[in-house]
């Protein structure tokens, strides 16, 4: 049996970041990936954050295959054919040091794996890890699907993605539930560069994002998104599985529903769909973060439920958790102590970083929306109505119109209801 | 655009081994009224076969998201990843 210092299960941003930091600390490191090469099994909406990535591969933007730097982030709340929009744009985000880029995971992850190889990491592809190897209840490696496929390791890092088979088998995580994952489908729609830049008011090469709430998910807890790539647009929609099942929606119908919205349709017009993708997003939040370590094992990225959906941050949490895990694995191995106790350093460092701080900050959010399904139905409609009433020039004096708007709002929700919603939102989001 | 046309765009290295199993077809027939798997799967892998009175599984078109494992109300779908190197192979991701 071949032995390594660190075995990482899964070649996504989390696993590859862990591999790079372990190898940089002198560890004999291997990444085991079930796809043809890292990237071919990997899906995300498509936004990569500069700061976190720079901490893993300094100045990555000079070489990495990126689509467009994001200079504008818009949010839109849809109600029927109507939309209310808000956004922020700063052309400074289009140049160094950037804030975020759209990416294609197949290209980007492959490139990140090459950086790992340059750092001395070995990458084994087309290999599925089936279980951890134990000796006297201690984890000593992994069992792969290959003949004579056992590999030994002092520390195993689980970066297997949202489907947490190994973390469950190791007693660290619980099986996922329909309320704690969002089923997300996405299309890549090819469009000429000039059309993308015209439709989103971008200079050459710049990118924009739109997150869509309200009727974008037919009132289900979830979000739609539109991201600009070099010569395509990624459009997707994700909704929590539990209400999706309860309301008999199919993911593809939800996506077609979004694509047909007047606000969206014109952005995609004339484009040609190149790929249709599906993926789960871990939405359990802080309270469902699994046990992050045990003797000889660390859990990172989506497997660790590290996802801040409100700010649509995930890849950065994955990469930072990976970087820290690689460092902690190396330190523990060097000091000859890979006990559960030694591994707690990983959790402490995550708690000291934005990763677990942000999850903790939003810890009431999932239950707030779950317990108040009316939020996604009442407010988009009410706000759209209010905007329409306010902006319609029909001879009604504005003072009278404002009174009408207030009256209309209270027809949708009582004073007590508003107070409850505002308090709940305050507690969940601020 | 129809789902079948979208799935036609996806690249697969199809395994001859099926990585998905219905654990007990009787549960689908007798206990499961709703058959939500026929709707929540993004790739429509699951379909109710009225003649054979069972769920048919088109594992070859599985996009490997894992929704079925979590969504089946009876825990009746044994879904695993395909063997290493097989299954969906994204072009963009």
Short mmCIF file of C-alpha atoms in Angstrom, two decimals:
data_model
loop_
_atom_site.label_atom_id
_atom_site.label_comp_id
_atom_site.label_asym_id
_atom_site.label_seq_id
_atom_site.Cartn_x
_atom_site.Cartn_y
_atom_site.Cartn_z
CA UNK A 1 0.00 0.00 0.00
CA UNK A 2 1.38 3.38 -1.00
CA UNK A 3 1.55 5.89 1.83
CA UNK A 4 1.09 9.65 1.80
CA UNK A 5 1.13 12.34 4.42
CA UNK A 6 -2.14 13.86 3.25
CA UNK A 7 -4.88 12.38 1.07
CA UNK A 8 -7.54 14.77 -0.19
CA UNK A 9 -10.79 13.33 -1.46
CA UNK A 10 -12.12 15.52 -4.26
CA UNK A 11 -10.55 17.93 -6.74
CA UNK A 12 -12.68 21.05 -6.44
CA UNK A 13 -11.64 24.47 -5.13
CA UNK A 14 -11.70 23.25 -1.50
CA UNK A 15 -9.68 20.08 -2.10
CA UNK A 16 -7.17 21.67 -4.46
CA UNK A 17 -6.62 24.60 -2.08
CA UNK A 18 -5.99 22.14 0.75
CA UNK A 19 -3.58 20.22 -1.48
CA UNK A 20 -1.62 23.33 -2.39
CA UNK A 21 -1.23 24.46 1.22
CA UNK A 22 -0.27 20.96 2.43
CA UNK A 23 2.28 20.52 -0.37
CA UNK A 24 3.70 23.99 0.25
CA UNK A 25 4.28 22.89 3.85
CA UNK A 26 6.33 19.95 2.58
CA UNK A 27 3.71 17.22 2.80
CA UNK A 28 3.58 14.29 0.40
CA UNK A 29 0.08 15.04 -0.88
CA UNK A 30 -2.36 13.33 -3.23
CA UNK A 31 -5.77 14.42 -4.50
CA UNK A 32 -8.16 11.67 -5.55
CA UNK A 33 -10.73 12.77 -8.10
CA UNK A 34 -13.52 10.68 -9.62
CA UNK A 35 -13.74 12.67 -12.89
CA UNK A 36 -11.55 12.41 -16.01
CA UNK A 37 -9.64 15.34 -14.57
CA UNK A 38 -10.46 17.89 -11.84
CA UNK A 39 -13.36 19.99 -13.10
CA UNK A 40 -15.39 17.60 -15.21
CA UNK A 41 -17.72 16.74 -12.32
CA UNK A 42 -17.85 20.22 -10.84
CA UNK A 43 -20.61 22.81 -11.05
CA UNK A 44 -21.31 26.18 -9.48
CA UNK A 45 -23.25 29.29 -10.41
CA UNK A 46 -20.02 30.71 -11.55
CA UNK A 47 -18.56 33.43 -9.31
CA UNK A 48 -15.00 33.17 -8.00
CA UNK A 49 -13.80 35.64 -5.37
CA UNK A 50 -10.44 37.30 -5.85
CA UNK A 51 -9.24 37.71 -2.28
CA UNK A 52 -9.66 34.06 -1.25
CA UNK A 53 -8.23 32.74 -4.52
CA UNK A 54 -5.25 35.11 -4.27
CA UNK A 55 -4.48 33.62 -0.86
CA UNK A 56 -4.21 30.18 -2.46
CA UNK A 57 -2.49 31.12 -5.74
CA UNK A 58 -1.03 34.66 -5.52
CA UNK A 59 -1.90 36.84 -8.53
CA UNK A 60 -3.85 33.99 -10.12
CA UNK A 61 -5.65 36.44 -12.43
CA UNK A 62 -2.52 36.84 -14.54
CA UNK A 63 -2.77 33.22 -15.76
CA UNK A 64 -5.99 31.55 -14.67
CA UNK A 65 -8.77 30.93 -17.19
CA UNK A 66 -11.34 33.51 -16.05
CA UNK A 67 -14.40 34.77 -17.88
CA UNK A 68 -15.13 38.37 -16.86
CA UNK A 69 -14.33 40.57 -13.85
CA UNK A 70 -17.63 41.53 -12.22
CA UNK A 71 -18.11 45.29 -12.15
CA UNK A 72 -21.83 45.35 -11.51
CA UNK A 73 -24.03 43.37 -9.16
CA UNK A 74 -27.74 43.82 -9.57
CA UNK A 75 -30.66 42.39 -7.67
CA UNK A 76 -34.12 42.19 -9.14
CA UNK A 77 -37.35 41.29 -7.45
CA UNK A 78 -39.86 39.87 -9.90
CA UNK A 79 -43.62 39.98 -9.50
CA UNK A 80 -45.51 38.61 -12.49
CA UNK A 81 -44.26 40.61 -15.45
CA UNK A 82 -43.05 43.44 -13.22
CA UNK A 83 -39.59 43.94 -11.70
CA UNK A 84 -37.98 46.16 -9.08
CA UNK A 85 -34.22 46.49 -9.41
CA UNK A 86 -31.29 47.73 -7.39
CA UNK A 87 -27.60 47.41 -7.99
CA UNK A 88 -24.07 48.58 -7.52
CA UNK A 89 -21.50 49.28 -10.20
CA UNK A 90 -17.86 50.27 -9.92
CA UNK A 91 -15.58 50.09 -12.96
CA UNK A 92 -12.66 49.87 -10.50
CA UNK A 93 -13.70 46.24 -9.96
CA UNK A 94 -12.72 45.64 -13.59
CA UNK A 95 -9.01 46.06 -12.87
CA UNK A 96 -6.56 44.80 -10.24
CA UNK A 97 -7.05 43.91 -7.44
CA UNK A 98 -10.60 42.97 -8.63
CA UNK A 99 -13.39 41.63 -6.41
CA UNK A 100 -14.78 38.64 -8.29
CA UNK A 101 -14.81 36.96 -11.69
CA UNK A 102 -17.22 34.72 -13.50
CA UNK A 103 -15.57 31.40 -14.32
CA UNK A 104 -16.27 28.04 -15.94
CA UNK A 105 -15.42 25.34 -13.44
CA UNK A 106 -14.22 22.75 -15.96
CA UNK A 107 -11.51 25.12 -17.18
CA UNK A 108 -10.73 26.78 -13.86
CA UNK A 109 -10.51 23.65 -11.71
CA UNK A 110 -8.25 22.00 -14.26
CA UNK A 111 -5.96 25.02 -14.10
CA UNK A 112 -6.03 25.02 -10.30
CA UNK A 113 -5.10 21.31 -10.36
CA UNK A 114 -2.09 22.18 -12.54
CA UNK A 115 -1.01 24.72 -9.91
CA UNK A 116 -1.32 21.98 -7.30
CA UNK A 117 0.83 19.69 -9.44
CA UNK A 118 3.45 22.44 -9.73
CA UNK A 119 3.47 22.60 -5.93
CA UNK A 120 4.25 18.86 -5.88
CA UNK A 121 0.76 17.41 -5.45
CA UNK A 122 -0.02 14.10 -7.12
CA UNK A 123 -3.45 13.90 -8.73
CA UNK A 124 -5.15 10.56 -9.24
CA UNK A 125 -8.16 10.81 -11.57
CA UNK A 126 -11.06 8.53 -12.54
CA UNK A 127 -10.98 7.10 -9.04
CA UNK A 128 -13.82 7.00 -6.56
CA UNK A 129 -13.03 6.83 -2.84
CA UNK A 130 -15.46 4.36 -1.29
CA UNK A 131 -14.54 4.48 2.37
CA UNK A 132 -11.93 5.47 4.89
CA UNK A 133 -9.47 2.86 6.14
CA UNK A 134 -9.35 2.26 9.86
CA UNK A 135 -6.87 0.59 12.18
CA UNK A 136 -7.86 0.31 15.86
CA UNK A 137 -10.55 2.91 15.18
CA UNK A 138 -7.95 5.30 13.81
CA UNK A 139 -8.24 6.59 10.25
CA UNK A 140 -5.14 5.48 8.35
CA UNK A 141 -6.08 6.04 4.71
CA UNK A 142 -8.74 5.49 2.08
CA UNK A 143 -10.22 2.62 0.08
CA UNK A 144 -10.76 3.42 -3.60
CA UNK A 145 -12.84 1.65 -6.23
CA UNK A 146 -9.72 0.34 -7.96
CA UNK A 147 -8.27 -3.13 -7.53
CA UNK A 148 -5.66 -3.03 -4.75
CA UNK A 149 -6.76 0.55 -4.38
CA UNK A 150 -5.98 1.16 -0.71
CA UNK A 151 -3.88 4.23 0.00
CA UNK A 152 -2.39 5.14 3.39
CA UNK A 153 -2.34 8.63 4.90
CA UNK A 154 -1.63 10.37 8.17
CA UNK A 155 -4.46 12.83 7.52
CA UNK A 156 -7.43 12.50 5.15
CA UNK A 157 -9.21 15.71 4.10
CA UNK A 158 -12.79 15.28 2.92
CA UNK A 159 -13.62 17.63 0.04
CA UNK A 160 -16.13 15.31 -1.60
CA UNK A 161 -18.63 18.08 -2.30
CA UNK A 162 -22.20 18.52 -1.12
CA UNK A 163 -22.98 14.79 -1.30
CA UNK A 164 -21.30 13.90 1.97
CA UNK A 165 -21.08 10.10 1.71
CA UNK A 166 -17.72 9.72 3.41
CA UNK A 167 -18.37 12.29 6.11
CA UNK A 168 -21.58 10.39 6.99
CA UNK A 169 -19.79 7.03 6.98
CA UNK A 170 -17.12 8.48 9.26
CA UNK A 171 -19.79 9.56 11.74
CA UNK A 172 -19.02 13.26 11.24
CA UNK A 173 -22.09 14.39 9.27
CA UNK A 174 -25.74 13.44 9.05
CA UNK A 175 -27.41 12.53 5.77
CA UNK A 176 -28.78 15.65 4.05
CA UNK A 177 -32.47 16.52 4.32
CA UNK A 178 -34.83 18.07 1.73
CA UNK A 179 -34.97 21.31 3.75
CA UNK A 180 -31.20 21.75 3.77
CA UNK A 181 -30.30 21.58 0.07
CA UNK A 182 -31.22 23.76 -2.89
CA UNK A 183 -31.66 21.95 -6.18
CA UNK A 184 -30.10 24.18 -8.77
CA UNK A 185 -30.18 23.93 -12.55
CA UNK A 186 -28.28 26.13 -14.94
CA UNK A 187 -27.94 26.71 -18.65
CA UNK A 188 -24.96 28.08 -20.50
CA UNK A 189 -26.31 30.15 -23.36
CA UNK A 190 -23.91 31.28 -26.07
CA UNK A 191 -24.13 34.89 -27.21
CA UNK A 192 -21.67 37.10 -29.11
CA UNK A 193 -19.43 39.24 -26.86
CA UNK A 194 -20.77 42.50 -28.28
CA UNK A 195 -24.35 41.51 -27.55
CA UNK A 196 -23.50 40.65 -23.95
CA UNK A 197 -21.68 43.95 -23.50
CA UNK A 198 -24.50 45.96 -25.07
CA UNK A 199 -27.27 44.25 -23.11
CA UNK A 200 -25.52 44.65 -19.78
CA UNK A 201 -23.95 48.08 -20.55
CA UNK A 202 -20.41 46.81 -20.17
CA UNK A 203 -17.08 47.93 -21.58
CA UNK A 204 -15.14 45.27 -23.43
CA UNK A 205 -14.32 42.34 -21.17
CA UNK A 206 -16.29 43.54 -18.14
CA UNK A 207 -18.91 41.37 -16.44
CA UNK A 208 -22.13 41.73 -14.47
CA UNK A 209 -24.33 39.60 -12.26
CA UNK A 210 -28.04 39.67 -11.50
CA UNK A 211 -29.66 37.78 -8.62
CA UNK A 212 -33.40 37.44 -9.03
CA UNK A 213 -35.85 37.02 -6.16
CA UNK A 214 -39.62 36.70 -5.83
CA UNK A 215 -41.38 35.14 -8.81
CA UNK A 216 -38.01 34.08 -10.24
CA UNK A 217 -38.54 30.94 -8.16
CA UNK A 218 -42.35 30.96 -8.35
CA UNK A 219 -42.41 31.94 -4.68
CA UNK A 220 -40.26 28.98 -3.56
CA UNK A 221 -37.43 29.73 -1.16
CA UNK A 222 -34.56 30.20 -3.55
CA UNK A 223 -32.95 32.51 -6.06
CA UNK A 224 -32.40 32.87 -9.77
CA UNK A 225 -29.13 34.16 -11.21
CA UNK A 226 -27.69 35.50 -14.43
CA UNK A 227 -23.93 35.80 -14.85
CA UNK A 228 -22.05 37.06 -17.89
CA UNK A 229 -19.22 34.93 -19.25
CA UNK A 230 -16.87 35.80 -22.13
CA UNK A 231 -19.18 34.66 -24.90
CA UNK A 232 -22.06 33.13 -23.02
CA UNK A 233 -24.51 33.78 -20.24
CA UNK A 234 -25.06 31.46 -17.30
CA UNK A 235 -28.65 31.48 -16.14
CA UNK A 236 -29.86 29.30 -13.33
CA UNK A 237 -32.35 28.89 -10.57
CA UNK A 238 -32.09 27.11 -7.26
CA UNK A 239 -34.81 26.33 -4.76
CA UNK A 240 -34.92 24.40 -1.53
CA UNK A 241 -35.87 20.81 -2.29
CA UNK A 242 -38.57 20.48 0.38
CA UNK A 243 -40.93 23.20 -0.94
CA UNK A 244 -40.09 22.20 -4.50
CA UNK A 245 -41.42 18.71 -3.81
CA UNK A 246 -44.42 20.04 -1.87
CA UNK A 247 -45.39 22.33 -4.75
CA UNK A 248 -44.81 19.71 -7.45
CA UNK A 249 -42.27 21.78 -9.36
CA UNK A 250 -39.67 20.28 -11.63
CA UNK A 251 -36.33 22.09 -11.69
CA UNK A 252 -36.34 22.52 -15.46
CA UNK A 253 -39.84 24.05 -15.42
CA UNK A 254 -38.64 26.49 -12.79
CA UNK A 255 -35.76 27.50 -15.06
CA UNK A 256 -38.04 27.85 -18.08
CA UNK A 257 -40.40 29.96 -15.93
CA UNK A 258 -37.51 32.31 -15.16
CA UNK A 259 -36.29 32.42 -18.76
CA UNK A 260 -39.78 33.43 -19.92
CA UNK A 261 -39.97 36.48 -17.60
CA UNK A 262 -40.00 39.70 -19.65
CA UNK A 263 -37.12 41.12 -17.63
CA UNK A 264 -34.98 38.05 -18.40
CA UNK A 265 -36.11 37.03 -21.87
CA UNK A 266 -34.66 40.02 -23.68
CA UNK A 267 -31.23 39.46 -22.10
CA UNK A 268 -31.06 35.94 -23.53
CA UNK A 269 -32.70 36.55 -26.87
CA UNK A 270 -31.05 34.85 -29.84
CA UNK A 271 -28.71 32.86 -27.62
CA UNK A 272 -28.03 29.17 -28.11
CA UNK A 273 -28.07 26.80 -25.16
CA UNK A 274 -24.77 24.92 -24.97
CA UNK A 275 -25.13 22.95 -21.74
CA UNK A 276 -27.72 22.12 -19.07
CA UNK A 277 -26.35 21.41 -15.60
CA UNK A 278 -27.68 20.37 -12.21
CA UNK A 279 -26.19 20.58 -8.74
CA UNK A 280 -27.13 20.75 -5.08
CA UNK A 281 -26.20 23.70 -2.89
CA UNK A 282 -25.78 23.01 0.83
CA UNK A 283 -28.19 25.38 2.60
CA UNK A 284 -28.26 23.97 6.11
CA UNK A 285 -26.42 26.94 7.56
CA UNK A 286 -24.51 27.19 10.81
CA UNK A 287 -26.66 24.78 12.78
CA UNK A 288 -26.07 21.98 10.31
CA UNK A 289 -22.32 22.34 9.96
CA UNK A 290 -21.08 18.79 10.62
CA UNK A 291 -18.38 17.83 13.06
CA UNK A 292 -15.38 19.30 11.24
CA UNK A 293 -12.67 16.94 12.47
CA UNK A 294 -11.78 13.72 14.14
CA UNK A 295 -8.52 11.88 14.58
CA UNK A 296 -6.81 11.96 11.17
CA UNK A 297 -9.70 13.63 9.32
CA UNK A 298 -10.71 17.19 8.39
CA UNK A 299 -13.90 18.23 6.57
CA UNK A 300 -13.89 21.22 4.18
CA UNK A 301 -15.91 23.10 1.55
CA UNK A 302 -19.45 22.03 0.62
CA UNK A 303 -19.03 18.80 2.59
CA UNK A 304 -18.70 21.02 5.68
CA UNK A 305 -21.83 23.02 4.65
CA UNK A 306 -19.70 26.16 4.28
CA UNK A 307 -22.04 28.25 2.17
CA UNK A 308 -23.29 31.80 2.63
CA UNK A 309 -26.18 31.89 0.22
CA UNK A 310 -27.39 35.38 1.10
CA UNK A 311 -24.16 36.84 -0.26
CA UNK A 312 -23.86 33.96 -2.77
CA UNK A 313 -20.43 33.15 -1.41
CA UNK A 314 -19.32 29.54 -1.47
CA UNK A 315 -16.17 29.06 -3.52
CA UNK A 316 -14.27 31.48 -1.27
CA UNK A 317 -15.42 29.73 1.91
CA UNK A 318 -14.39 26.43 0.31
CA UNK A 319 -10.93 27.68 -0.64
CA UNK A 320 -10.18 29.28 2.72
CA UNK A 321 -11.37 26.20 4.61
CA UNK A 322 -9.13 24.12 2.34
CA UNK A 323 -6.12 26.36 2.82
CA UNK A 324 -6.49 26.26 6.60
CA UNK A 325 -7.09 22.49 6.61
CA UNK A 326 -3.94 21.88 4.57
CA UNK A 327 -1.91 23.95 6.99
CA UNK A 328 -3.38 22.29 10.08
CA UNK A 329 -2.83 18.83 8.59
CA UNK A 330 0.82 19.68 7.92
CA UNK A 331 1.39 21.13 11.41
CA UNK A 332 -0.23 18.12 13.08
CA UNK A 333 1.80 15.67 11.04
CA UNK A 334 5.03 17.54 11.76
CA UNK A 335 4.32 17.53 15.48
CA UNK A 336 3.44 13.82 15.32
CA UNK A 337 -0.04 14.33 16.71
CA UNK A 338 -3.06 13.86 14.44
CA UNK A 339 -5.47 13.20 17.31
CA UNK A 340 -8.95 14.72 17.37
CA UNK A 341 -7.63 17.16 19.97
CA UNK A 342 -4.83 18.33 17.66
CA UNK A 343 -7.32 18.76 14.82
CA UNK A 344 -9.49 21.21 16.80
CA UNK A 345 -7.05 23.92 15.66
CA UNK A 346 -8.79 23.73 12.27
CA UNK A 347 -12.17 24.52 13.78
CA UNK A 348 -10.75 27.31 15.94
CA UNK A 349 -9.12 28.92 12.91
CA UNK A 350 -12.34 28.67 10.89
CA UNK A 351 -14.22 30.29 13.77
CA UNK A 352 -11.68 33.11 13.85
CA UNK A 353 -12.11 33.68 10.10
CA UNK A 354 -15.03 35.09 8.12
CA UNK A 355 -15.99 31.53 7.15
CA UNK A 356 -17.71 30.45 10.36
CA UNK A 357 -18.25 34.04 11.53
CA UNK A 358 -20.52 34.68 8.51
CA UNK A 359 -22.36 31.39 8.94
CA UNK A 360 -22.87 32.19 12.62
CA UNK A 361 -24.05 35.70 11.77
CA UNK A 362 -26.78 34.32 9.48
CA UNK A 363 -27.60 31.35 11.71
CA UNK A 364 -31.30 32.34 12.07
CA UNK A 365 -31.81 33.00 8.36
CA UNK A 366 -32.84 29.53 7.14
CA UNK A 367 -35.50 29.10 9.82
CA UNK A 368 -36.70 32.69 9.35
CA UNK A 369 -37.56 32.07 5.70
CA UNK A 370 -38.73 28.52 6.37
CA UNK A 371 -41.16 29.69 9.07
CA UNK A 372 -42.38 32.67 7.03
CA UNK A 373 -43.11 31.45 3.51
CA UNK A 374 -45.38 34.48 2.99
CA UNK A 375 -42.29 36.73 2.78
CA UNK A 376 -41.48 35.59 -0.74
CA UNK A 377 -45.07 35.88 -1.89
CA UNK A 378 -46.46 39.00 -0.17
CA UNK A 379 -43.53 41.42 -0.36
CA UNK A 380 -42.58 41.22 -4.05
CA UNK A 381 -46.22 41.78 -4.99
CA UNK A 382 -46.72 44.59 -2.48
CA UNK A 383 -43.51 46.40 -3.41
CA UNK A 384 -44.27 46.14 -7.12
CA UNK A 385 -47.71 47.57 -6.55
CA UNK A 386 -46.31 50.38 -4.44
CA UNK A 387 -43.73 51.25 -7.10
CA UNK A 388 -46.33 51.20 -9.85
CA UNK A 389 -48.74 53.38 -7.87
CA UNK A 390 -46.00 55.84 -7.02
CA UNK A 391 -44.63 56.09 -10.55
CA UNK A 392 -47.91 56.19 -12.45
CA UNK A 393 -48.68 59.78 -13.52
CA UNK A 394 -52.46 59.81 -13.54
CA UNK A 395 -53.38 63.12 -12.02
CA UNK A 396 -53.80 61.89 -8.44
CA UNK A 397 -51.96 64.30 -6.10
CA UNK A 398 -48.88 62.64 -4.61
CA UNK A 399 -49.98 63.15 -1.01
CA UNK A 400 -53.22 61.27 -1.72
CA UNK A 401 -51.30 58.63 -3.65
CA UNK A 402 -48.91 58.06 -0.75
CA UNK A 403 -51.90 57.53 1.54
CA UNK A 404 -53.29 55.02 -0.95
CA UNK A 405 -49.97 53.18 -1.00
CA UNK A 406 -49.92 52.93 2.77
CA UNK A 407 -53.51 51.70 2.75
CA UNK A 408 -52.64 49.12 0.06
CA UNK A 409 -49.64 47.90 2.10
CA UNK A 410 -51.81 47.33 5.16
CA UNK A 411 -54.25 45.36 3.04
CA UNK A 412 -51.39 42.95 2.37
CA UNK A 413 -50.07 42.78 5.92
CA UNK A 414 -51.26 44.00 9.33
CA UNK A 415 -49.22 46.35 11.53
CA UNK A 416 -48.44 43.45 13.83
CA UNK A 417 -47.40 41.41 10.79
CA UNK A 418 -45.02 44.12 9.59
CA UNK A 419 -43.48 44.48 13.04
CA UNK A 420 -42.99 40.72 13.25
CA UNK A 421 -41.43 40.54 9.77
CA UNK A 422 -39.11 43.48 10.39
CA UNK A 423 -38.01 42.11 13.73
CA UNK A 424 -37.47 38.67 12.16
CA UNK A 425 -35.48 40.10 9.27
CA UNK A 426 -33.41 42.20 11.66
CA UNK A 427 -32.59 39.15 13.74
CA UNK A 428 -31.87 36.92 10.75
CA UNK A 429 -29.87 39.27 8.56
CA UNK A 430 -28.26 42.02 10.64
CA UNK B 1 -36.71 24.40 -24.80
CA UNK B 2 -37.61 20.85 -23.85
CA UNK B 3 -35.68 18.95 -21.23
CA UNK B 4 -34.86 16.10 -23.63
CA UNK B 5 -33.22 18.56 -26.02
CA UNK B 6 -31.18 20.04 -23.17
CA UNK B 7 -30.04 16.63 -21.97
CA UNK B 8 -28.90 15.88 -25.50
CA UNK B 9 -26.24 18.59 -25.00
CA UNK B 10 -24.69 16.85 -21.98
CA UNK B 11 -21.61 14.66 -22.42
CA UNK B 12 -21.52 11.25 -20.72
CA UNK B 13 -19.07 8.37 -20.42
CA UNK B 14 -21.82 5.85 -19.88
CA UNK B 15 -20.99 2.90 -17.64
CA UNK B 16 -22.50 -0.48 -18.39
CA UNK B 17 -23.14 -0.80 -14.65
CA UNK B 18 -26.20 0.96 -13.24
CA UNK B 19 -25.30 3.18 -10.27
CA UNK B 20 -28.93 3.70 -9.19
CA UNK B 21 -31.26 1.14 -7.64
CA UNK B 22 -34.82 1.27 -6.39
CA UNK B 23 -34.48 -0.59 -3.11
CA UNK B 24 -38.02 -2.01 -2.94
CA UNK B 25 -40.28 -1.55 -6.00
CA UNK B 26 -43.25 -2.46 -3.82
CA UNK B 27 -42.80 0.75 -1.85
CA UNK B 28 -43.22 2.76 -5.08
CA UNK B 29 -46.26 0.73 -6.07
CA UNK B 30 -48.10 0.54 -2.76
CA UNK B 31 -46.89 3.23 -0.39
CA UNK B 32 -45.82 6.11 -2.60
CA UNK B 33 -48.88 7.95 -3.92
CA UNK B 34 -47.11 11.00 -5.25
CA UNK B 35 -44.02 9.63 -6.96
CA UNK B 36 -42.18 12.94 -6.51
CA UNK B 37 -38.97 11.48 -8.00
CA UNK B 38 -40.64 11.71 -11.40
CA UNK B 39 -40.68 15.49 -10.94
CA UNK B 40 -37.82 16.61 -8.69
CA UNK B 41 -35.01 14.92 -10.61
CA UNK B 42 -33.51 17.65 -12.85
CA UNK B 43 -32.74 15.07 -15.54
CA UNK B 44 -36.03 13.14 -15.37
CA UNK B 45 -34.14 9.92 -14.69
CA UNK B 46 -37.22 8.47 -12.95
CA UNK B 47 -40.45 7.68 -14.73
CA UNK B 48 -43.51 5.69 -13.71
CA UNK B 49 -43.98 2.73 -16.01
CA UNK B 50 -47.72 2.12 -15.93
CA UNK B 51 -47.49 -1.21 -17.75
CA UNK B 52 -44.89 -2.72 -15.48
CA UNK B 53 -46.16 -0.86 -12.41
CA UNK B 54 -42.73 0.27 -11.36
CA UNK B 55 -40.39 3.24 -11.54
CA UNK B 56 -38.09 2.96 -14.52
CA UNK B 57 -34.60 4.34 -14.00
CA UNK B 58 -32.70 5.92 -16.87
CA UNK B 59 -29.37 5.98 -15.06
CA UNK B 60 -27.50 6.82 -18.27
CA UNK B 61 -28.82 10.39 -18.14
CA UNK B 62 -28.07 11.02 -14.45
CA UNK B 63 -26.45 14.43 -13.84
CA UNK B 64 -25.11 13.23 -10.46
CA UNK B 65 -26.61 15.99 -8.34
CA UNK B 66 -27.85 13.67 -5.57
CA UNK B 67 -31.36 15.13 -5.29
CA UNK B 68 -33.07 11.70 -5.48
CA UNK B 69 -31.16 10.29 -2.53
CA UNK B 70 -32.36 13.16 -0.36
CA UNK B 71 -35.79 13.72 -1.91
CA UNK B 72 -37.32 10.23 -1.97
CA UNK B 73 -39.80 10.38 0.92
CA UNK B 74 -39.30 6.66 1.61
CA UNK B 75 -35.52 6.61 1.34
CA UNK B 76 -36.12 4.04 -1.36
CA UNK B 77 -33.51 5.18 -3.87
CA UNK B 78 -30.02 3.75 -3.51
CA UNK B 79 -28.05 6.35 -5.41
CA UNK B 80 -24.27 6.25 -5.53
CA UNK B 81 -21.71 7.94 -7.71
CA UNK B 82 -20.88 6.01 -10.88
CA UNK B 83 -17.50 4.28 -10.90
CA UNK B 84 -14.48 6.54 -11.28
CA UNK B 85 -14.20 7.96 -14.80
CA UNK B 86 -17.82 7.18 -15.72
CA UNK B 87 -20.96 9.26 -15.80
CA UNK B 88 -21.48 12.90 -16.61
CA UNK B 89 -18.49 14.86 -17.91
CA UNK B 90 -19.25 18.57 -17.99
CA UNK B 91 -17.99 20.73 -20.82
CA UNK B 92 -18.23 24.04 -18.95
CA UNK B 93 -19.22 23.41 -15.34
#
